[in-house]
CSV table of C-alpha atoms in Angstrom, one decimal:
chain,number,residue,atom,x,y,z
Y,1,UNK,CA,-35.5,5.4,25.7
Y,2,UNK,CA,-32.9,6.9,28.1
Y,3,UNK,CA,-29.8,8.1,26.4
Y,4,UNK,CA,-27.9,5.6,28.4
Y,5,UNK,CA,-29.6,2.5,26.8
Y,6,UNK,CA,-27.1,2.0,24.0
Y,7,UNK,CA,-24.1,1.9,26.6
Y,8,UNK,CA,-23.6,-1.7,26.9
Y,9,UNK,CA,-22.4,-3.4,30.1
Y,10,UNK,CA,-21.1,-0.2,31.8
Y,11,UNK,CA,-23.4,-0.1,34.7
Y,12,UNK,CA,-20.8,1.7,36.9
Y,13,UNK,CA,-20.1,4.4,34.4
Y,14,UNK,CA,-23.7,5.0,33.7
Y,15,UNK,CA,-24.2,5.6,37.5
Y,16,UNK,CA,-21.4,8.1,37.5
Y,17,UNK,CA,-22.4,10.0,34.5
Y,18,UNK,CA,-26.1,10.1,35.7
Y,19,UNK,CA,-25.2,11.5,38.8
Y,20,UNK,CA,-22.9,14.0,37.2
Y,21,UNK,CA,-25.8,15.0,34.8
Y,22,UNK,CA,-28.0,15.7,37.7
Y,23,UNK,CA,-25.6,17.9,39.5
Y,24,UNK,CA,-25.0,19.8,36.1
Y,25,UNK,CA,-28.7,20.2,35.7
Y,26,UNK,CA,-29.1,21.6,39.2
Y,27,UNK,CA,-26.2,24.0,38.7
Y,28,UNK,CA,-27.7,25.5,35.4
Y,29,UNK,CA,-31.2,25.6,36.8
Y,30,UNK,CA,-29.9,27.5,39.7
Y,31,UNK,CA,-28.4,30.3,37.6
Y,32,UNK,CA,-31.7,30.6,35.6
Y,33,UNK,CA,-33.7,34.0,36.2
Y,34,UNK,CA,-36.2,33.5,39.0
Y,35,UNK,CA,-35.3,29.9,39.5
Y,36,UNK,CA,-35.3,28.3,43.0
Y,37,UNK,CA,-32.5,25.9,43.3
Y,38,UNK,CA,-33.3,22.4,44.8
Y,39,UNK,CA,-32.1,21.9,48.3
Y,40,UNK,CA,-29.7,19.2,47.2
Y,41,UNK,CA,-28.1,21.3,44.4
Y,42,UNK,CA,-24.4,21.7,44.8
Y,43,UNK,CA,-23.3,25.4,45.5
Y,44,UNK,CA,-20.4,25.1,42.9
Y,45,UNK,CA,-18.8,22.9,40.2
Y,46,UNK,CA,-16.0,22.0,42.7
Y,47,UNK,CA,-18.7,20.8,45.2
Y,48,UNK,CA,-20.5,18.7,42.7
Y,49,UNK,CA,-20.1,15.4,40.9
Y,50,UNK,CA,-19.8,17.4,37.6
Y,51,UNK,CA,-16.7,18.7,36.3
Y,52,UNK,CA,-15.6,20.5,33.1
Y,53,UNK,CA,-13.3,18.0,31.6
Y,54,UNK,CA,-13.8,14.1,31.3
Y,55,UNK,CA,-11.5,11.5,29.9
Y,56,UNK,CA,-13.2,8.3,28.6
Y,57,UNK,CA,-10.8,5.3,28.3
Y,58,UNK,CA,-11.4,1.7,27.3
Y,59,UNK,CA,-10.5,-0.8,24.7
Y,60,UNK,CA,-11.7,-0.7,21.2
Y,61,UNK,CA,-15.4,-1.2,20.9
Y,62,UNK,CA,-16.2,-0.7,24.6
Y,63,UNK,CA,-18.2,2.3,23.8
Y,64,UNK,CA,-16.2,5.3,24.8
Y,65,UNK,CA,-17.7,7.6,22.2
Y,66,UNK,CA,-21.2,6.2,22.8
Y,67,UNK,CA,-20.8,7.2,26.5
Y,68,UNK,CA,-19.5,10.6,25.7
Y,69,UNK,CA,-22.4,11.4,23.3
Y,70,UNK,CA,-24.8,10.0,26.0
Y,71,UNK,CA,-23.4,12.3,28.5
Y,72,UNK,CA,-23.6,15.3,26.1
Y,73,UNK,CA,-27.3,14.5,25.5
Y,74,UNK,CA,-28.2,14.4,29.2
Y,75,UNK,CA,-26.3,17.7,29.9
Y,76,UNK,CA,-28.6,19.3,27.1
Y,77,UNK,CA,-31.9,17.6,28.5
Y,78,UNK,CA,-34.9,19.9,28.7
Y,79,UNK,CA,-37.3,17.3,29.7
Y,80,UNK,CA,-40.2,18.8,32.0
Y,81,UNK,CA,-40.0,15.6,34.0
Y,82,UNK,CA,-37.0,17.1,35.7
Y,83,UNK,CA,-39.0,19.6,37.6
Y,84,UNK,CA,-40.8,16.5,39.1
Y,85,UNK,CA,-37.7,14.8,40.2
Y,86,UNK,CA,-37.0,13.1,36.9
Y,87,UNK,CA,-33.3,12.4,35.9
Y,88,UNK,CA,-31.8,14.3,32.8
Y,89,UNK,CA,-31.2,12.2,29.9
Y,90,UNK,CA,-34.6,11.2,28.9
Y,91,UNK,CA,-33.8,10.5,25.2
Y,92,UNK,CA,-37.1,12.0,23.9
Y,93,UNK,CA,-36.9,15.8,24.6
Y,94,UNK,CA,-35.5,18.3,22.0
Y,95,UNK,CA,-32.1,18.6,23.7
Y,96,UNK,CA,-31.4,14.9,24.0
Y,97,UNK,CA,-32.7,13.9,20.5
Y,98,UNK,CA,-30.7,16.6,18.6
Y,99,UNK,CA,-27.6,16.0,20.7
Y,100,UNK,CA,-27.8,12.2,19.8
Y,101,UNK,CA,-28.4,12.6,16.1
Y,102,UNK,CA,-25.6,15.4,15.9
Y,103,UNK,CA,-27.7,18.5,15.2
Y,104,UNK,CA,-27.5,20.2,18.5
Y,105,UNK,CA,-26.0,23.7,18.0
Y,106,UNK,CA,-23.9,23.4,21.4
Y,107,UNK,CA,-22.7,20.0,20.9
Y,108,UNK,CA,-19.6,19.7,18.7
Y,109,UNK,CA,-18.6,15.9,17.9
Y,110,UNK,CA,-15.0,15.8,16.6
Y,111,UNK,CA,-13.9,12.6,14.9
Y,112,UNK,CA,-11.1,12.5,12.3
Y,113,UNK,CA,-10.7,10.3,9.2
Y,114,UNK,CA,-7.1,11.1,8.9
Y,115,UNK,CA,-4.1,9.9,10.9
Y,116,UNK,CA,-3.8,12.8,13.3
Y,117,UNK,CA,-5.4,16.0,14.5
Y,118,UNK,CA,-3.3,19.0,14.0
Y,119,UNK,CA,-2.8,22.4,15.5
Y,120,UNK,CA,-5.1,24.3,13.3
Y,121,UNK,CA,-8.1,22.0,13.9
Y,122,UNK,CA,-7.6,22.2,17.8
Y,123,UNK,CA,-7.3,26.1,17.7
Y,124,UNK,CA,-10.7,26.0,16.0
Y,125,UNK,CA,-12.2,23.8,18.7
Y,126,UNK,CA,-10.7,26.0,21.5
Y,127,UNK,CA,-12.3,29.1,19.9
Y,128,UNK,CA,-15.7,27.2,19.8
Y,129,UNK,CA,-15.4,26.2,23.4
Y,130,UNK,CA,-14.8,29.8,24.6
Y,131,UNK,CA,-18.2,30.8,23.4
Y,132,UNK,CA,-21.4,30.7,25.6
Y,133,UNK,CA,-24.0,28.1,24.7
Y,134,UNK,CA,-26.2,29.4,21.7
Y,135,UNK,CA,-29.4,28.0,23.1
Y,136,UNK,CA,-28.6,24.8,25.1
Y,137,UNK,CA,-27.4,24.5,28.7
Y,138,UNK,CA,-23.8,23.7,28.2
Y,139,UNK,CA,-21.1,24.2,25.4
Y,140,UNK,CA,-20.2,20.4,25.0
Y,141,UNK,CA,-17.0,19.4,22.8
Y,142,UNK,CA,-16.7,15.7,22.2
Y,143,UNK,CA,-13.3,14.8,20.9
Y,144,UNK,CA,-13.5,11.1,19.9
Y,145,UNK,CA,-10.0,10.7,18.8
Y,146,UNK,CA,-8.0,12.5,21.7
Y,147,UNK,CA,-5.1,10.0,21.0
Y,148,UNK,CA,-4.6,11.3,17.6
Y,149,UNK,CA,-3.8,14.8,18.7
Y,150,UNK,CA,-0.3,15.9,17.8
Y,151,UNK,CA,2.0,17.0,20.5
Y,152,UNK,CA,1.4,20.5,19.3
Y,153,UNK,CA,-2.3,20.2,19.2
Y,154,UNK,CA,-2.3,18.7,22.7
Y,155,UNK,CA,-0.5,21.8,24.0
Y,156,UNK,CA,-3.1,24.1,22.5
Y,157,UNK,CA,-5.9,22.0,24.0
Y,158,UNK,CA,-4.1,22.1,27.4
Y,159,UNK,CA,-4.7,25.8,27.8
Y,160,UNK,CA,-8.4,25.5,27.2
Y,161,UNK,CA,-8.7,22.6,29.7
Y,162,UNK,CA,-6.7,24.5,32.3
Y,163,UNK,CA,-8.9,27.5,31.9
Y,164,UNK,CA,-12.3,26.5,30.7
Y,165,UNK,CA,-15.2,28.8,30.0
Y,166,UNK,CA,-17.8,28.7,32.7
Y,167,UNK,CA,-20.3,26.6,31.0
Y,168,UNK,CA,-18.0,24.5,28.7
Y,169,UNK,CA,-17.6,20.8,29.1
Y,170,UNK,CA,-14.8,18.8,27.3
Y,171,UNK,CA,-15.2,15.0,26.7
Y,172,UNK,CA,-12.2,13.4,25.5
Y,173,UNK,CA,-12.0,9.8,24.2
Y,174,UNK,CA,-8.8,7.6,24.0
Y,175,UNK,CA,-8.0,4.0,24.1
Y,176,UNK,CA,-5.9,4.5,27.5
Y,177,UNK,CA,-4.6,7.3,29.7
Y,178,UNK,CA,-1.2,6.8,28.2
Y,179,UNK,CA,-2.3,7.8,24.8
Y,180,UNK,CA,-3.1,11.4,26.3
Y,181,UNK,CA,-0.6,14.0,27.4
Y,182,UNK,CA,0.2,13.7,31.2
Y,183,UNK,CA,-0.7,17.5,31.6
Y,184,UNK,CA,-4.1,17.0,30.0
Y,185,UNK,CA,-5.2,13.8,31.7
Y,186,UNK,CA,-4.3,15.1,35.0
Y,187,UNK,CA,-7.0,17.8,34.6
Y,188,UNK,CA,-9.7,15.5,33.6
Y,189,UNK,CA,-12.0,13.1,35.5
Y,190,UNK,CA,-11.2,9.6,34.4
Y,191,UNK,CA,-13.9,7.1,33.5
Y,192,UNK,CA,-12.7,3.6,32.4
Y,193,UNK,CA,-14.9,1.5,30.3
Y,194,UNK,CA,-14.4,-2.4,30.1
Y,195,UNK,CA,-15.1,-4.9,27.2
Y,196,UNK,CA,-18.7,-5.8,27.5
Y,197,UNK,CA,-19.9,-9.4,27.8
Y,198,UNK,CA,-20.6,-11.2,24.5
Y,199,UNK,CA,-24.2,-11.9,25.7
Y,200,UNK,CA,-24.8,-8.2,26.4
Y,201,UNK,CA,-23.4,-7.2,22.9
Y,202,UNK,CA,-25.8,-9.7,21.3
Y,203,UNK,CA,-28.8,-8.7,23.2
Y,204,UNK,CA,-28.1,-5.2,22.1
Y,205,UNK,CA,-27.9,-6.2,18.5
Y,206,UNK,CA,-31.3,-8.2,18.8
Y,207,UNK,CA,-33.0,-5.2,20.7
Y,208,UNK,CA,-31.7,-2.3,18.7
Y,209,UNK,CA,-31.0,-3.7,15.2
Y,210,UNK,CA,-33.5,-6.5,15.0
Y,211,UNK,CA,-30.7,-9.2,14.3
Y,212,UNK,CA,-31.7,-12.9,14.6
Y,213,UNK,CA,-30.5,-14.2,17.8
Y,214,UNK,CA,-28.1,-16.8,16.3
Y,215,UNK,CA,-26.4,-14.2,13.9
Y,216,UNK,CA,-26.2,-11.7,16.8
Y,217,UNK,CA,-24.6,-14.3,19.1
Y,218,UNK,CA,-22.0,-15.3,16.4
Y,219,UNK,CA,-21.2,-11.7,15.6
Y,220,UNK,CA,-20.7,-10.7,19.2
Y,221,UNK,CA,-18.6,-13.9,19.8
Y,222,UNK,CA,-16.5,-13.5,16.7
Y,223,UNK,CA,-15.7,-9.8,17.7
Y,224,UNK,CA,-15.0,-10.6,21.3
Y,225,UNK,CA,-17.3,-7.9,22.6
Y,226,UNK,CA,-16.4,-5.1,20.1
Y,227,UNK,CA,-19.8,-3.4,19.7
Y,228,UNK,CA,-19.3,-1.6,16.4
Y,229,UNK,CA,-17.5,-4.4,14.8
Y,230,UNK,CA,-20.2,-6.9,15.9
Y,231,UNK,CA,-23.0,-4.6,14.4
Y,232,UNK,CA,-21.1,-4.5,11.0
Y,233,UNK,CA,-20.5,-8.1,10.9
Y,234,UNK,CA,-24.0,-8.9,11.6
Y,235,UNK,CA,-25.4,-6.5,9.0
Y,236,UNK,CA,-22.7,-6.3,6.3
Y,237,UNK,CA,-22.2,-9.4,4.0
Y,238,UNK,CA,-19.1,-8.0,2.5
Y,239,UNK,CA,-17.6,-7.8,6.1
Y,240,UNK,CA,-18.4,-11.3,6.8
Y,241,UNK,CA,-16.7,-12.4,3.6
Y,242,UNK,CA,-13.5,-10.4,4.2
Y,243,UNK,CA,-13.4,-12.1,7.9
Y,244,UNK,CA,-13.7,-15.6,6.3
Y,245,UNK,CA,-11.0,-14.9,3.9
Y,246,UNK,CA,-8.6,-13.5,6.8
Y,247,UNK,CA,-9.3,-16.6,8.8
Y,248,UNK,CA,-8.2,-18.7,5.8
Y,249,UNK,CA,-4.6,-17.3,6.0
Y,250,UNK,CA,-3.1,-19.5,8.6
Y,251,UNK,CA,-3.9,-22.3,6.3
Y,252,UNK,CA,-2.2,-20.9,3.5
Y,253,UNK,CA,1.4,-20.1,4.6
Y,254,UNK,CA,2.8,-23.5,4.2
Y,255,UNK,CA,5.6,-22.1,1.8
Y,256,UNK,CA,7.1,-18.8,0.9
Y,257,UNK,CA,5.1,-18.5,-2.3
Y,258,UNK,CA,1.9,-18.8,-0.2
Y,259,UNK,CA,3.2,-16.4,2.4
Y,260,UNK,CA,3.8,-13.8,-0.2
Y,261,UNK,CA,0.5,-14.3,-2.1
Y,262,UNK,CA,-1.4,-14.1,1.2
Y,263,UNK,CA,0.3,-10.8,2.1
Y,264,UNK,CA,-0.5,-9.3,-1.2
Y,265,UNK,CA,-4.2,-10.3,-1.1
Y,266,UNK,CA,-4.5,-8.7,2.5
Y,267,UNK,CA,-2.9,-5.4,1.0
Y,268,UNK,CA,-5.3,-5.6,-1.9
Y,269,UNK,CA,-8.2,-5.9,0.1
Y,270,UNK,CA,-7.4,-3.0,2.4
Y,271,UNK,CA,-6.6,-0.9,-0.8
Y,272,UNK,CA,-10.2,-1.9,-2.1
Y,273,UNK,CA,-11.7,-0.5,1.0
Y,274,UNK,CA,-9.9,2.6,0.6
Y,275,UNK,CA,-10.9,2.8,-3.1
Y,276,UNK,CA,-14.6,2.3,-2.1
Y,277,UNK,CA,-14.4,5.1,0.4
Y,278,UNK,CA,-12.8,7.4,-2.2
Y,279,UNK,CA,-15.5,6.6,-4.6
Y,280,UNK,CA,-18.3,7.3,-2.1
Y,281,UNK,CA,-17.0,10.5,-0.6
Y,282,UNK,CA,-14.0,12.0,-2.6
Y,283,UNK,CA,-15.9,12.7,-5.8
Y,284,UNK,CA,-18.8,14.4,-4.0
Y,285,UNK,CA,-16.5,16.5,-1.7
Y,286,UNK,CA,-14.6,17.6,-4.8
Y,287,UNK,CA,-17.6,18.6,-6.9
Y,288,UNK,CA,-19.1,20.5,-3.8
Y,289,UNK,CA,-15.9,22.5,-3.4
Y,290,UNK,CA,-15.5,23.2,-7.0
Y,291,UNK,CA,-19.1,24.5,-6.9
Y,292,UNK,CA,-18.7,26.5,-3.9
Y,293,UNK,CA,-15.6,28.2,-5.6
Y,294,UNK,CA,-17.5,29.1,-8.6
Y,295,UNK,CA,-16.0,26.6,-11.0
Y,296,UNK,CA,-17.7,25.8,-14.1
Y,297,UNK,CA,-20.0,22.8,-14.2
Y,298,UNK,CA,-18.3,19.3,-14.9
Y,299,UNK,CA,-14.9,18.0,-13.8
Y,300,UNK,CA,-13.0,19.8,-16.3
Y,301,UNK,CA,-14.4,23.2,-15.6
Y,302,UNK,CA,-11.9,25.8,-15.1
Y,303,UNK,CA,-11.2,27.0,-11.5
Y,304,UNK,CA,-11.2,30.8,-10.7
Y,305,UNK,CA,-7.8,32.3,-10.1
Y,306,UNK,CA,-6.3,31.8,-6.7
Y,307,UNK,CA,-8.3,28.8,-5.7
Y,308,UNK,CA,-5.8,25.9,-6.7
Y,309,UNK,CA,-4.4,26.0,-3.2
Y,310,UNK,CA,-7.8,25.1,-1.7
Y,311,UNK,CA,-8.2,22.3,-4.0
Y,312,UNK,CA,-4.7,21.0,-3.2
Y,313,UNK,CA,-5.5,21.1,0.6
Y,314,UNK,CA,-8.7,18.9,-0.1
Y,315,UNK,CA,-6.6,16.6,-2.3
Y,316,UNK,CA,-4.1,16.1,0.6
Y,317,UNK,CA,-6.8,15.5,3.2
Y,318,UNK,CA,-8.3,12.8,0.8
Y,319,UNK,CA,-5.0,11.3,0.4
Y,320,UNK,CA,-4.3,11.1,4.2
Y,321,UNK,CA,-7.9,9.6,4.6
Y,322,UNK,CA,-7.2,6.9,2.1
Y,323,UNK,CA,-4.0,6.1,4.1
Y,324,UNK,CA,-6.0,5.8,7.3
Y,325,UNK,CA,-8.8,3.7,5.7
Y,326,UNK,CA,-6.2,1.3,4.3
Y,327,UNK,CA,-4.5,0.9,7.7
Y,328,UNK,CA,-7.7,0.6,9.7
Y,329,UNK,CA,-8.7,-2.1,7.3
Y,330,UNK,CA,-5.4,-4.0,7.8
Y,331,UNK,CA,-5.6,-3.5,11.5
Y,332,UNK,CA,-9.1,-5.2,11.5
Y,333,UNK,CA,-7.6,-8.1,9.6
Y,334,UNK,CA,-4.8,-8.5,12.0
Y,335,UNK,CA,-7.3,-8.2,15.0
Y,336,UNK,CA,-9.1,-11.2,13.5
Y,337,UNK,CA,-5.9,-13.1,13.1
Y,338,UNK,CA,-4.9,-12.5,16.7
Y,339,UNK,CA,-8.3,-14.0,17.8
Y,340,UNK,CA,-7.8,-17.1,15.7
Y,341,UNK,CA,-4.4,-17.7,17.3
Y,342,UNK,CA,-5.9,-16.9,20.7
Y,343,UNK,CA,-8.5,-19.8,20.0
Y,344,UNK,CA,-5.7,-22.1,18.9
Y,345,UNK,CA,-3.7,-21.4,22.2
Y,346,UNK,CA,-6.9,-21.9,24.2
Y,347,UNK,CA,-7.3,-25.5,22.6
Y,348,UNK,CA,-3.6,-26.4,23.0
Y,349,UNK,CA,-3.7,-25.5,26.7
Y,350,UNK,CA,-7.0,-27.1,27.2
Y,351,UNK,CA,-8.8,-24.4,28.7
Y,352,UNK,CA,-12.5,-23.9,29.0
Y,353,UNK,CA,-12.5,-20.6,27.3
Y,354,UNK,CA,-15.2,-20.1,24.6
Y,355,UNK,CA,-13.9,-20.0,21.1
Y,356,UNK,CA,-14.3,-16.6,19.4
Y,357,UNK,CA,-14.2,-18.3,15.9
Y,358,UNK,CA,-16.5,-21.2,16.5
Y,359,UNK,CA,-17.5,-21.1,13.0
Y,360,UNK,CA,-13.9,-22.1,11.8
Y,361,UNK,CA,-13.3,-24.6,14.6
Y,362,UNK,CA,-12.0,-27.2,12.2
Y,363,UNK,CA,-9.3,-24.8,11.0
Y,364,UNK,CA,-8.5,-24.0,14.6
Y,365,UNK,CA,-8.2,-27.4,15.7
Y,366,UNK,CA,-5.9,-28.3,12.6
Y,367,UNK,CA,-3.4,-25.7,13.5
Y,368,UNK,CA,-3.6,-26.4,17.3
Y,369,UNK,CA,-2.8,-30.1,16.6
Y,370,UNK,CA,0.1,-29.2,14.1
Y,371,UNK,CA,2.0,-27.0,16.5
Y,372,UNK,CA,2.8,-26.2,20.1
Y,373,UNK,CA,1.7,-23.5,22.5
Y,374,UNK,CA,5.4,-22.1,22.0
Y,375,UNK,CA,4.7,-21.7,18.4
Y,376,UNK,CA,1.4,-20.1,18.7
Y,377,UNK,CA,2.7,-17.5,21.1
Y,378,UNK,CA,5.4,-16.6,18.5
Y,379,UNK,CA,2.8,-16.1,15.8
Y,380,UNK,CA,0.7,-13.9,18.0
Y,381,UNK,CA,3.8,-11.8,18.7
Y,382,UNK,CA,4.4,-11.7,15.0
Y,383,UNK,CA,1.0,-10.3,14.3
Y,384,UNK,CA,1.4,-7.7,17.1
Y,385,UNK,CA,4.8,-6.7,15.6
Y,386,UNK,CA,3.3,-6.1,12.3
Y,387,UNK,CA,0.6,-3.8,13.9
Y,388,UNK,CA,3.5,-1.9,15.7
Y,389,UNK,CA,5.3,-1.6,12.3
Y,390,UNK,CA,2.2,-0.2,10.6
Y,391,UNK,CA,2.0,2.4,13.4
Y,392,UNK,CA,5.7,3.3,12.6
Y,393,UNK,CA,4.8,3.9,9.0
Y,394,UNK,CA,6.5,0.8,7.7
Y,395,UNK,CA,5.5,0.1,4.1
Y,396,UNK,CA,2.3,-2.1,4.6
Y,397,UNK,CA,3.3,-4.8,2.1
Y,398,UNK,CA,6.8,-5.4,3.7
Y,399,UNK,CA,5.3,-5.4,7.2
Y,400,UNK,CA,2.7,-8.0,6.2
Y,401,UNK,CA,5.0,-10.2,4.2
Y,402,UNK,CA,7.3,-10.3,7.4
Y,403,UNK,CA,4.3,-11.3,9.4
Y,404,UNK,CA,3.3,-14.2,7.1
Y,405,UNK,CA,6.9,-15.5,6.9
Y,406,UNK,CA,7.0,-15.4,10.7
Y,407,UNK,CA,3.6,-17.2,10.9
Y,408,UNK,CA,5.0,-20.0,8.5
Y,409,UNK,CA,8.1,-20.5,10.7
Y,410,UNK,CA,6.0,-20.6,13.9
């Protein structure tokens, strides 16, 4: 299985990355002692389809990080077939396999579970990027959440992108080019991914995860081509139950009491998600750190002198992660609501568009029959306004209550 197989519906991007990986392989091979470079090998990085910094953009679920990790694996490919004209990125050799599973010494995949990436973390990355590859062919830094860099962190990264180490490659991922500092994106080669077709996502779920065809198709349609959410919806019963509860909300905002109750339930569900993550991760992290610091066994064991600051730093990080988990859960619910009202609008306008929420067609038809397209557009705007308010750190309950009241007013 080639490294590109999980990149769904992005043929043009695959071609560009495969060509760049071919040139990168030729460049490294030409530098090896005693090696004879192929006649087609580029003389330098500037003359090739390879470059030191890439920016992967595209809507959520399009596969930005999947493309970046696949490219990282292709850059580390050591398949013997390359000497016979084979393309790098076989998916089976040690370089490809370890890069894909996250254990390659020269591939650093950075994702954040908090709200932003700060200067300290970015400086550590830049220091890592300045080193020569330990054993692989390239030093590859995959920054999955480049849009979460603070302004200061972006300025730190800029220097490294401007003056890269000879065998270092930066792979940045962000929803759009506007989410990255202009000075950084101007030094990156841009690759734009699109939302894959529903049929392509369903086929991937069946082929890769063994999902039943009907379930795979329903999940792909419900998530409108979002690969990660489709996989979760198809495999997680709790995720399906949460989505079903969210899609009942438009029928429950007939009065102010219903609006307030629905808003509280959304907040409670998001809080439950954050609590579950805390139970799964926080306790283990805390115990591991206490053991590393030499604390006595048990949660009540006394910490050595001078280590309280380290524990406080961990607690602050866990608190930020809980906040992001809650907001991500709320954002997912709001995305489902937007999809519901999109279906309502499609029915009201008599379009031939396929309904994303076919499983709740009765509810969609009921709302469509009881309102006008203008009302539906205002409701969609209310959901979008709620998402923006959450981005601006408005108290979640206030933002969601304002949204549900706007949904009632229409």
